mmCIF file of C-alpha atoms and ligand atoms in Angstrom:
data_model
loop_
_atom_site.group_PDB
_atom_site.id
_atom_site.type_symbol
_atom_site.label_atom_id
_atom_site.label_comp_id
_atom_site.label_asym_id
_atom_site.label_seq_id
_atom_site.Cartn_x
_atom_site.Cartn_y
_atom_site.Cartn_z
ATOM 1 C CA UNK A 4 -0.030 -0.050 0.037
ATOM 2 C CA UNK A 5 1.321 3.424 -0.875
ATOM 3 C CA UNK A 6 2.235 5.739 2.017
ATOM 4 C CA UNK A 7 -0.452 8.150 3.323
ATOM 5 C CA UNK A 8 -0.322 11.610 4.234
ATOM 6 C CA UNK A 9 -2.732 12.590 6.577
ATOM 7 C CA UNK A 10 -4.465 16.055 5.672
ATOM 8 C CA UNK A 11 -7.628 16.084 7.686
ATOM 9 C CA UNK A 12 -9.093 14.632 10.651
ATOM 10 C CA UNK A 13 -12.799 14.835 11.492
ATOM 11 C CA UNK A 14 -15.508 13.578 13.490
ATOM 12 C CA UNK A 15 -18.633 13.482 11.851
ATOM 13 C CA UNK A 16 -21.296 12.842 14.068
ATOM 14 C CA UNK A 17 -24.110 12.044 11.704
ATOM 15 C CA UNK A 18 -25.442 8.284 12.454
ATOM 16 C CA UNK A 19 -22.442 7.799 14.797
ATOM 17 C CA UNK A 20 -20.240 7.862 11.779
ATOM 18 C CA UNK A 21 -16.507 8.883 12.483
ATOM 19 C CA UNK A 22 -14.542 9.498 9.675
ATOM 20 C CA UNK A 23 -10.868 10.197 8.869
ATOM 21 C CA UNK A 24 -9.654 11.061 5.263
ATOM 22 C CA UNK A 25 -6.088 10.010 4.242
ATOM 23 C CA UNK A 26 -4.926 11.758 1.024
ATOM 24 C CA UNK A 27 -2.158 9.694 -0.733
ATOM 25 C CA UNK A 28 1.324 11.458 -0.752
ATOM 26 C CA UNK A 29 1.641 10.606 -4.337
ATOM 27 C CA UNK A 30 -0.618 9.808 -7.405
ATOM 28 C CA UNK A 31 -1.813 6.239 -6.979
ATOM 29 C CA UNK A 32 -0.237 4.048 -9.836
ATOM 30 C CA UNK A 33 -0.530 0.726 -8.377
ATOM 31 C CA UNK A 34 -3.801 -1.187 -7.645
ATOM 32 C CA UNK A 35 -4.415 -0.424 -4.367
ATOM 33 C CA UNK A 36 -8.076 0.904 -4.127
ATOM 34 C CA UNK A 37 -9.423 -2.250 -2.596
ATOM 35 C CA UNK A 38 -11.411 -1.455 0.888
ATOM 36 C CA UNK A 39 -10.272 -3.289 4.124
ATOM 37 C CA UNK A 40 -11.034 -3.173 7.768
ATOM 38 C CA UNK A 41 -8.709 -3.336 10.647
ATOM 39 C CA UNK A 42 -9.842 -5.144 13.074
ATOM 40 C CA UNK A 43 -8.719 -4.599 16.711
ATOM 41 C CA UNK A 44 -8.867 -7.495 18.785
ATOM 42 C CA UNK A 45 -7.866 -5.356 21.917
ATOM 43 C CA UNK A 46 -10.915 -3.203 21.743
ATOM 44 C CA UNK A 47 -13.097 -6.507 21.799
ATOM 45 C CA UNK A 48 -11.051 -7.672 25.090
ATOM 46 C CA UNK A 49 -11.412 -4.177 26.496
ATOM 47 C CA UNK A 50 -15.175 -4.322 26.006
ATOM 48 C CA UNK A 51 -15.409 -7.725 27.487
ATOM 49 C CA UNK A 52 -13.343 -6.563 30.753
ATOM 50 C CA UNK A 53 -15.781 -3.388 30.789
ATOM 51 C CA UNK A 54 -18.816 -5.968 30.511
ATOM 52 C CA UNK A 55 -17.376 -8.145 33.401
ATOM 53 C CA UNK A 56 -16.884 -5.139 35.627
ATOM 54 C CA UNK A 57 -20.400 -3.621 35.225
ATOM 55 C CA UNK A 58 -22.565 -6.558 34.637
ATOM 56 C CA UNK A 59 -20.870 -9.221 36.772
ATOM 57 C CA UNK A 60 -24.095 -11.448 37.161
ATOM 58 C CA UNK A 61 -24.858 -11.637 33.673
ATOM 59 C CA UNK A 62 -22.940 -13.944 31.125
ATOM 60 C CA UNK A 63 -22.440 -12.666 27.690
ATOM 61 C CA UNK A 64 -23.609 -15.169 24.719
ATOM 62 C CA UNK A 65 -21.920 -13.335 21.794
ATOM 63 C CA UNK A 66 -24.554 -12.887 19.035
ATOM 64 C CA UNK A 67 -22.786 -14.545 16.061
ATOM 65 C CA UNK A 68 -24.849 -12.965 13.362
ATOM 66 C CA UNK A 69 -23.360 -9.408 14.327
ATOM 67 C CA UNK A 70 -19.963 -10.152 13.121
ATOM 68 C CA UNK A 71 -19.043 -13.510 12.061
ATOM 69 C CA UNK A 72 -15.546 -12.991 10.920
ATOM 70 C CA UNK A 73 -13.336 -15.855 12.317
ATOM 71 C CA UNK A 74 -11.032 -13.523 13.998
ATOM 72 C CA UNK A 75 -13.956 -12.108 16.084
ATOM 73 C CA UNK A 76 -15.273 -15.624 16.951
ATOM 74 C CA UNK A 77 -11.951 -16.959 18.191
ATOM 75 C CA UNK A 78 -11.366 -14.125 20.187
ATOM 76 C CA UNK A 79 -14.914 -14.570 21.923
ATOM 77 C CA UNK A 80 -13.869 -18.304 22.417
ATOM 78 C CA UNK A 81 -10.702 -17.120 23.857
ATOM 79 C CA UNK A 82 -12.552 -14.914 26.334
ATOM 80 C CA UNK A 83 -14.862 -18.059 27.195
ATOM 81 C CA UNK A 84 -18.167 -16.167 26.289
ATOM 82 C CA UNK A 85 -20.970 -17.977 25.133
ATOM 83 C CA UNK A 86 -22.845 -17.943 21.623
ATOM 84 C CA UNK A 87 -26.108 -16.957 20.381
ATOM 85 C CA UNK A 88 -26.631 -18.934 16.746
ATOM 86 C CA UNK A 89 -29.607 -18.124 14.860
ATOM 87 C CA UNK A 90 -29.203 -20.927 12.367
ATOM 88 C CA UNK A 91 -27.607 -24.736 11.705
ATOM 89 C CA UNK A 92 -24.662 -22.930 9.711
ATOM 90 C CA UNK A 93 -23.968 -20.408 12.796
ATOM 91 C CA UNK A 94 -24.255 -23.507 15.200
ATOM 92 C CA UNK A 95 -21.857 -25.511 12.719
ATOM 93 C CA UNK A 96 -19.207 -22.599 12.645
ATOM 94 C CA UNK A 97 -19.164 -22.402 16.456
ATOM 95 C CA UNK A 98 -18.681 -26.416 16.942
ATOM 96 C CA UNK A 99 -15.926 -26.356 14.111
ATOM 97 C CA UNK A 100 -14.114 -23.775 16.276
ATOM 98 C CA UNK A 101 -14.452 -25.989 19.055
ATOM 99 C CA UNK A 102 -17.111 -24.416 20.820
ATOM 100 C CA UNK A 103 -18.878 -26.927 23.185
ATOM 101 C CA UNK A 104 -22.720 -27.230 22.662
ATOM 102 C CA UNK A 105 -23.619 -26.038 26.356
ATOM 103 C CA UNK A 106 -22.243 -22.737 25.383
ATOM 104 C CA UNK A 107 -24.653 -22.102 22.539
ATOM 105 C CA UNK A 108 -28.030 -20.920 22.510
ATOM 106 C CA UNK A 109 -30.079 -21.327 19.348
ATOM 107 C CA UNK A 110 -31.750 -17.831 19.930
ATOM 108 C CA UNK A 111 -34.096 -17.612 16.705
ATOM 109 C CA UNK A 112 -37.615 -18.135 17.592
ATOM 110 C CA UNK A 113 -38.771 -19.519 14.185
ATOM 111 C CA UNK A 114 -36.531 -22.321 12.993
ATOM 112 C CA UNK A 115 -36.476 -24.883 10.237
ATOM 113 C CA UNK A 116 -37.560 -28.141 11.436
ATOM 114 C CA UNK A 117 -33.922 -29.307 9.782
ATOM 115 C CA UNK A 118 -32.075 -26.913 11.852
ATOM 116 C CA UNK A 119 -33.846 -28.371 15.139
ATOM 117 C CA UNK A 120 -32.957 -31.634 14.383
ATOM 118 C CA UNK A 121 -29.288 -30.471 13.643
ATOM 119 C CA UNK A 122 -29.195 -28.737 17.107
ATOM 120 C CA UNK A 123 -30.630 -32.032 18.754
ATOM 121 C CA UNK A 124 -28.061 -34.305 17.124
ATOM 122 C CA UNK A 125 -25.177 -31.885 18.026
ATOM 123 C CA UNK A 126 -26.183 -31.314 21.833
ATOM 124 C CA UNK A 127 -27.350 -28.007 21.304
ATOM 125 C CA UNK A 128 -30.407 -27.894 23.623
ATOM 126 C CA UNK A 129 -31.028 -24.194 24.565
ATOM 127 C CA UNK A 130 -33.353 -22.623 22.277
ATOM 128 C CA UNK A 131 -35.819 -19.720 22.111
ATOM 129 C CA UNK A 132 -39.514 -19.925 20.970
ATOM 130 C CA UNK A 133 -42.584 -17.361 20.831
ATOM 131 C CA UNK A 134 -45.326 -19.497 19.355
ATOM 132 C CA UNK A 135 -47.198 -22.682 19.692
ATOM 133 C CA UNK A 136 -46.065 -23.515 16.004
ATOM 134 C CA UNK A 137 -42.735 -23.610 17.264
ATOM 135 C CA UNK A 138 -43.124 -25.463 20.147
ATOM 136 C CA UNK A 139 -45.032 -28.281 17.922
ATOM 137 C CA UNK A 140 -41.837 -28.456 15.839
ATOM 138 C CA UNK A 141 -39.623 -28.696 18.866
ATOM 139 C CA UNK A 142 -41.691 -31.372 20.176
ATOM 140 C CA UNK A 143 -41.360 -33.369 17.119
ATOM 141 C CA UNK A 144 -37.602 -32.970 16.683
ATOM 142 C CA UNK A 145 -35.870 -31.877 20.169
ATOM 143 C CA UNK A 146 -37.820 -33.258 23.039
ATOM 144 C CA UNK A 147 -34.782 -32.727 25.467
ATOM 145 C CA UNK A 148 -34.724 -28.930 24.404
ATOM 146 C CA UNK A 149 -34.318 -26.318 27.165
ATOM 147 C CA UNK A 150 -36.556 -23.859 26.324
ATOM 148 C CA UNK A 151 -36.518 -19.913 26.606
ATOM 149 C CA UNK A 152 -39.413 -17.879 26.060
ATOM 150 C CA UNK A 153 -38.762 -14.870 24.266
ATOM 151 C CA UNK A 154 -41.346 -11.831 25.020
ATOM 152 C CA UNK A 155 -42.046 -8.774 23.096
ATOM 153 C CA UNK A 156 -41.189 -5.517 24.913
ATOM 154 C CA UNK A 157 -41.308 -1.841 24.303
ATOM 155 C CA UNK A 158 -38.390 -1.378 21.751
ATOM 156 C CA UNK A 159 -39.447 2.186 20.584
ATOM 157 C CA UNK A 160 -36.140 3.858 21.541
ATOM 158 C CA UNK A 161 -34.019 1.456 19.316
ATOM 159 C CA UNK A 162 -32.085 1.772 16.195
ATOM 160 C CA UNK A 163 -33.515 -1.374 15.056
ATOM 161 C CA UNK A 164 -36.846 -2.647 16.365
ATOM 162 C CA UNK A 165 -37.673 -6.480 16.666
ATOM 163 C CA UNK A 166 -40.630 -6.640 18.769
ATOM 164 C CA UNK A 167 -42.758 -6.357 15.910
ATOM 165 C CA UNK A 168 -41.503 -9.482 14.532
ATOM 166 C CA UNK A 169 -40.377 -11.546 17.475
ATOM 167 C CA UNK A 170 -41.494 -12.088 20.853
ATOM 168 C CA UNK A 171 -44.863 -13.355 22.767
ATOM 169 C CA UNK A 172 -47.321 -10.636 23.942
ATOM 170 C CA UNK A 173 -47.848 -10.705 27.522
ATOM 171 C CA UNK A 174 -51.700 -11.966 27.102
ATOM 172 C CA UNK A 175 -50.447 -15.295 25.369
ATOM 173 C CA UNK A 176 -47.769 -16.075 27.901
ATOM 174 C CA UNK A 177 -49.902 -18.229 30.074
ATOM 175 C CA UNK A 178 -51.339 -20.007 27.015
ATOM 176 C CA UNK A 179 -47.651 -20.658 25.566
ATOM 177 C CA UNK A 180 -46.331 -22.004 28.866
ATOM 178 C CA UNK A 181 -49.496 -24.416 29.424
ATOM 179 C CA UNK A 182 -48.787 -25.620 25.860
ATOM 180 C CA UNK A 183 -45.301 -26.552 26.541
ATOM 181 C CA UNK A 184 -46.171 -28.265 29.574
ATOM 182 C CA UNK A 185 -48.803 -30.375 27.740
ATOM 183 C CA UNK A 186 -45.887 -31.435 25.137
ATOM 184 C CA UNK A 187 -43.659 -32.313 27.880
ATOM 185 C CA UNK A 188 -41.222 -29.666 26.970
ATOM 186 C CA UNK A 189 -38.987 -27.823 29.748
ATOM 187 C CA UNK A 190 -39.330 -24.302 29.568
ATOM 188 C CA UNK A 191 -36.018 -22.594 31.643
ATOM 189 C CA UNK A 192 -36.257 -19.103 31.254
ATOM 190 C CA UNK A 193 -37.460 -15.970 29.567
ATOM 191 C CA UNK A 194 -35.459 -13.652 26.832
ATOM 192 C CA UNK A 195 -36.081 -10.574 25.232
ATOM 193 C CA UNK A 196 -34.460 -8.049 22.968
ATOM 194 C CA UNK A 197 -34.903 -4.464 23.550
ATOM 195 C CA UNK A 198 -34.117 -3.744 19.896
ATOM 196 C CA UNK A 199 -30.502 -3.065 18.459
ATOM 197 C CA UNK A 200 -28.921 0.336 19.436
ATOM 198 C CA UNK A 201 -31.168 1.084 22.387
ATOM 199 C CA UNK A 202 -30.141 4.474 23.796
ATOM 200 C CA UNK A 203 -32.547 4.577 27.058
ATOM 201 C CA UNK A 204 -32.554 2.543 30.179
ATOM 202 C CA UNK A 205 -36.156 2.700 30.780
ATOM 203 C CA UNK A 206 -37.087 -0.248 28.429
ATOM 204 C CA UNK A 207 -34.656 -2.267 30.348
ATOM 205 C CA UNK A 208 -36.243 -1.625 33.630
ATOM 206 C CA UNK A 209 -39.732 -2.147 31.935
ATOM 207 C CA UNK A 210 -38.650 -5.494 30.174
ATOM 208 C CA UNK A 211 -37.041 -6.743 33.187
ATOM 209 C CA UNK A 212 -40.002 -6.231 35.215
ATOM 210 C CA UNK A 213 -42.247 -7.701 32.466
ATOM 211 C CA UNK A 214 -39.582 -10.595 31.840
ATOM 212 C CA UNK A 215 -37.647 -10.571 34.963
ATOM 213 C CA UNK A 216 -34.351 -11.395 32.630
ATOM 214 C CA UNK A 217 -31.887 -8.911 30.979
ATOM 215 C CA UNK A 218 -28.677 -7.295 29.776
ATOM 216 C CA UNK A 219 -26.952 -4.218 28.303
ATOM 217 C CA UNK A 220 -23.974 -2.045 29.384
ATOM 218 C CA UNK A 221 -24.575 1.391 29.906
ATOM 219 C CA UNK A 222 -27.422 0.637 31.926
ATOM 220 C CA UNK A 223 -25.969 -1.647 34.132
ATOM 221 C CA UNK A 224 -26.667 0.034 37.386
ATOM 222 C CA UNK A 225 -30.506 -0.380 36.429
ATOM 223 C CA UNK A 226 -30.385 -3.890 35.336
ATOM 224 C CA UNK A 227 -28.177 -5.136 38.432
ATOM 225 C CA UNK A 228 -30.603 -3.344 40.841
ATOM 226 C CA UNK A 229 -33.549 -4.832 39.225
ATOM 227 C CA UNK A 230 -32.208 -7.987 38.786
ATOM 228 C CA UNK A 231 -31.193 -8.052 42.467
ATOM 229 C CA UNK A 232 -34.707 -7.245 43.517
ATOM 230 C CA UNK A 233 -36.671 -9.553 41.412
ATOM 231 C CA UNK A 234 -34.229 -12.382 41.219
ATOM 232 C CA UNK A 235 -31.707 -12.310 44.064
ATOM 233 C CA UNK A 236 -28.408 -13.951 43.628
ATOM 234 C CA UNK A 237 -29.832 -16.964 46.020
ATOM 235 C CA UNK A 238 -32.719 -17.286 43.876
ATOM 236 C CA UNK A 239 -30.828 -20.136 41.600
ATOM 237 C CA UNK A 240 -31.721 -18.396 38.578
ATOM 238 C CA UNK A 241 -28.680 -17.949 36.229
ATOM 239 C CA UNK A 242 -28.696 -14.773 33.942
ATOM 240 C CA UNK A 243 -27.370 -15.001 30.515
ATOM 241 C CA UNK A 244 -27.370 -11.979 27.576
ATOM 242 C CA UNK A 245 -26.847 -12.147 24.175
ATOM 243 C CA UNK A 246 -24.736 -9.076 23.350
ATOM 244 C CA UNK A 247 -23.571 -8.437 19.582
ATOM 245 C CA UNK A 248 -23.177 -5.016 18.742
ATOM 246 C CA UNK A 249 -21.502 -4.325 22.368
ATOM 247 C CA UNK A 250 -18.521 -6.572 21.484
ATOM 248 C CA UNK A 251 -17.676 -5.706 17.996
ATOM 249 C CA UNK A 252 -19.042 -2.295 16.688
ATOM 250 C CA UNK A 253 -16.029 -0.116 18.054
ATOM 251 C CA UNK A 254 -13.418 -2.979 17.001
ATOM 252 C CA UNK A 255 -13.658 -2.731 13.265
ATOM 253 C CA UNK A 256 -12.470 0.286 11.203
ATOM 254 C CA UNK A 257 -13.451 0.457 7.636
ATOM 255 C CA UNK A 258 -11.037 1.836 4.856
ATOM 256 C CA UNK A 259 -12.464 2.941 1.737
ATOM 257 C CA UNK A 260 -11.213 4.532 -1.167
ATOM 258 C CA UNK A 261 -13.214 7.092 -3.324
ATOM 259 C CA UNK A 262 -13.405 5.638 -6.624
ATOM 260 C CA UNK A 263 -15.745 8.261 -8.168
ATOM 261 C CA UNK A 264 -17.403 11.422 -7.193
ATOM 262 C CA UNK A 265 -20.165 13.565 -8.331
ATOM 263 C CA UNK A 266 -20.779 17.346 -7.125
ATOM 264 C CA UNK A 267 -24.416 18.029 -6.224
ATOM 265 C CA UNK A 268 -24.216 21.280 -4.436
ATOM 266 C CA UNK A 269 -21.242 23.473 -3.047
ATOM 267 C CA UNK A 270 -21.374 26.144 -0.961
ATOM 268 C CA UNK A 271 -18.933 26.047 2.185
ATOM 269 C CA UNK A 272 -15.353 24.624 2.935
ATOM 270 C CA UNK A 273 -17.426 21.463 4.362
ATOM 271 C CA UNK A 274 -19.747 19.822 1.960
ATOM 272 C CA UNK A 275 -23.187 17.863 2.953
ATOM 273 C CA UNK A 276 -22.199 14.690 1.403
ATOM 274 C CA UNK A 277 -23.609 11.368 0.569
ATOM 275 C CA UNK A 278 -21.270 8.367 0.912
ATOM 276 C CA UNK A 279 -22.299 5.587 -1.679
ATOM 277 C CA UNK A 280 -20.947 2.087 -1.908
ATOM 278 C CA UNK A 281 -19.785 0.866 -5.367
ATOM 279 C CA UNK A 282 -22.560 -1.425 -6.695
ATOM 280 C CA UNK A 283 -25.334 -0.542 -9.115
ATOM 281 C CA UNK A 284 -27.842 -1.015 -5.989
ATOM 282 C CA UNK A 285 -29.357 2.340 -4.669
ATOM 283 C CA UNK A 286 -29.506 0.773 -1.080
ATOM 284 C CA UNK A 287 -25.699 0.638 -1.321
ATOM 285 C CA UNK A 288 -25.290 3.814 0.689
ATOM 286 C CA UNK A 289 -23.163 4.111 3.880
ATOM 287 C CA UNK A 290 -24.615 7.430 4.975
ATOM 288 C CA UNK A 291 -27.124 9.749 3.717
ATOM 289 C CA UNK A 292 -25.741 12.987 5.190
ATOM 290 C CA UNK A 293 -22.432 13.815 6.605
ATOM 291 C CA UNK A 294 -20.512 17.050 6.663
ATOM 292 C CA UNK A 295 -16.824 16.649 5.284
ATOM 293 C CA UNK A 296 -14.325 18.467 3.468
ATOM 294 C CA UNK A 297 -13.949 17.940 -0.471
ATOM 295 C CA UNK A 298 -12.857 14.352 -1.404
ATOM 296 C CA UNK A 299 -10.797 13.725 -4.417
ATOM 297 C CA UNK A 300 -10.677 10.132 -6.374
ATOM 298 C CA UNK A 301 -7.850 8.323 -4.850
ATOM 299 C CA UNK A 302 -8.708 9.567 -1.367
ATOM 300 C CA UNK A 303 -9.067 7.184 1.537
ATOM 301 C CA UNK A 304 -11.906 7.280 4.181
ATOM 302 C CA UNK A 305 -11.205 5.726 7.437
ATOM 303 C CA UNK A 306 -14.754 5.021 9.037
ATOM 304 C CA UNK A 307 -14.655 3.911 12.880
ATOM 305 C CA UNK A 308 -17.539 1.788 14.441
ATOM 306 C CA UNK A 309 -18.018 -0.360 11.605
ATOM 307 C CA UNK A 310 -17.880 -3.576 13.230
ATOM 308 C CA UNK A 311 -21.931 -4.434 13.704
ATOM 309 C CA UNK A 312 -23.940 -5.938 11.058
ATOM 310 C CA UNK A 313 -21.238 -4.883 8.265
ATOM 311 C CA UNK A 314 -19.238 -8.024 7.424
ATOM 312 C CA UNK A 315 -21.996 -10.096 8.469
ATOM 313 C CA UNK A 316 -24.638 -8.360 6.003
ATOM 314 C CA UNK A 317 -22.225 -7.584 3.108
ATOM 315 C CA UNK A 318 -22.397 -9.269 -0.211
ATOM 316 C CA UNK A 319 -20.370 -9.672 -3.376
ATOM 317 C CA UNK A 320 -23.235 -8.308 -5.408
ATOM 318 C CA UNK A 321 -22.150 -7.048 -8.886
ATOM 319 C CA UNK A 322 -18.763 -8.725 -8.311
ATOM 320 C CA UNK A 323 -17.289 -6.211 -5.977
ATOM 321 C CA UNK A 324 -15.356 -8.314 -3.259
ATOM 322 C CA UNK A 325 -16.133 -8.053 0.125
ATOM 323 C CA UNK A 326 -13.747 -5.927 1.925
ATOM 324 C CA UNK A 327 -10.560 -7.827 3.549
ATOM 325 C CA UNK A 328 -10.340 -8.067 7.332
ATOM 326 C CA UNK A 329 -6.755 -7.598 8.841
ATOM 327 C CA UNK A 330 -7.107 -8.423 12.433
ATOM 328 C CA UNK A 331 -4.556 -6.880 14.936
ATOM 329 C CA UNK A 332 -3.561 -7.499 18.459
ATOM 330 C CA UNK A 333 -1.037 -6.156 20.787
ATOM 331 C CA UNK A 334 1.664 -8.819 22.085
ATOM 332 C CA UNK A 335 0.380 -8.171 25.750
ATOM 333 C CA UNK A 336 -3.306 -9.490 24.791
ATOM 334 C CA UNK A 337 -1.728 -12.148 22.949
ATOM 335 C CA UNK A 338 -0.034 -13.268 25.653
ATOM 336 C CA UNK A 339 -2.391 -12.652 28.320
ATOM 337 C CA UNK A 340 -4.933 -14.618 26.745
ATOM 338 C CA UNK A 341 -2.745 -17.330 25.372
ATOM 339 C CA UNK A 342 -4.053 -16.670 21.888
ATOM 340 C CA UNK A 343 -1.405 -18.853 20.133
ATOM 341 C CA UNK A 344 -3.552 -21.745 21.159
ATOM 342 C CA UNK A 345 -6.532 -20.549 19.555
ATOM 343 C CA UNK A 346 -5.451 -18.642 16.392
ATOM 344 C CA UNK A 347 -3.635 -20.675 13.839
ATOM 345 C CA UNK A 348 -0.474 -18.322 13.186
ATOM 346 C CA UNK A 349 0.169 -19.715 9.941
ATOM 347 C CA UNK A 350 -3.136 -18.250 8.331
HETATM 348 C C1 LIG B 425 -29.169 -9.782 16.822
HETATM 349 C C2 LIG B 425 -29.746 -10.247 18.122
HETATM 350 C C3 LIG B 425 -28.962 -9.866 19.238
HETATM 351 C C4 LIG B 425 -27.890 -8.935 19.325
HETATM 352 O O1 LIG B 425 -28.313 -7.690 19.289
HETATM 353 P P1 LIG B 425 -27.451 -6.293 19.301
HETATM 354 O O2 LIG B 425 -28.334 -5.237 19.375
HETATM 355 O O3 LIG B 425 -26.255 -6.380 18.277
HETATM 356 O O4 LIG B 425 -26.565 -6.458 20.770
HETATM 357 C C5 LIG B 425 -29.085 -10.505 20.501
HETATM 358 N N1 LIG B 425 -30.113 -11.346 20.728
HETATM 359 C C6 LIG B 425 -30.938 -11.708 19.553
HETATM 360 C C7 LIG B 425 -32.192 -12.806 19.668
HETATM 361 C C8 LIG B 425 -30.804 -11.312 18.479
HETATM 362 O O5 LIG B 425 -31.642 -11.391 17.537
#
């Protein structure tokens, strides 16, 4: 890669986007315009330590769908977290990394029958449900399942709302538990998702009161207090959570090369800009509106906080390759966690 010269450092707050712009110090002649990520494993480690300090009673089960890059999954396994898998392939991926089935929760409430059978034959027992139909499927394919009832909660304060699609309403909880009993299935707990990117604590308090079960970081005081009130440590109830975004969002920085530009309006030194991805699809847009200095073809943009739902939802549509991932880690973390046991260094 050609040497970079930093000309401008900006923090764009629109949509939480933080960008650094790198201008190449000379005109690019080599083919070095492919985007790539730098993935900081230390950032994940640091998040893990913060989680343990702030939510000591809540065991994280990392949500694989948030970022399923092998470097992330291996790091999580080094940190000895559990895993929230949503499909047969995600379960397979974790088992192939040597994760034991008791560390996996199959946390999709609507599962294909064949995926439930796969979970059964591979010893993955913990799984969620929110409907009678799901209970029927599970009773046909995995009678030893340990079920977790997912309930719908108030998710109006979140970036991505999930309770319109998933979760049983309060009114149907009694009926569902009765149905599980009739089918001879064991229900071991309750789960909920306040929505991805939730920015308020009240929905958590509300949801714990409803469900008596929870997690998340910035609101740990409320969470711990409500848990202690409703489920004191001696109640015998084990509390787990399924964080995704929390662990990986800040670990990934995306570097993209400006391959084209189109001037829409120009007034000031900074321009209200749209950043488009390279494909023919009009949804392929990084941000709608951010204020940045003028960019030129060949410039590089570094975009922070790109670890959540980026790698895992990217595609090679139009033949544009997915961005490569370059994991980095300090020697200190490498030795502290004995990572040579887990990462194949020849890769
Ligand atoms: C996606 C998902 C998560 C992770 O959500 P984040 O907002 O990324 O933390 C956890 N649990 C379930 C059931 C999910 O579907």
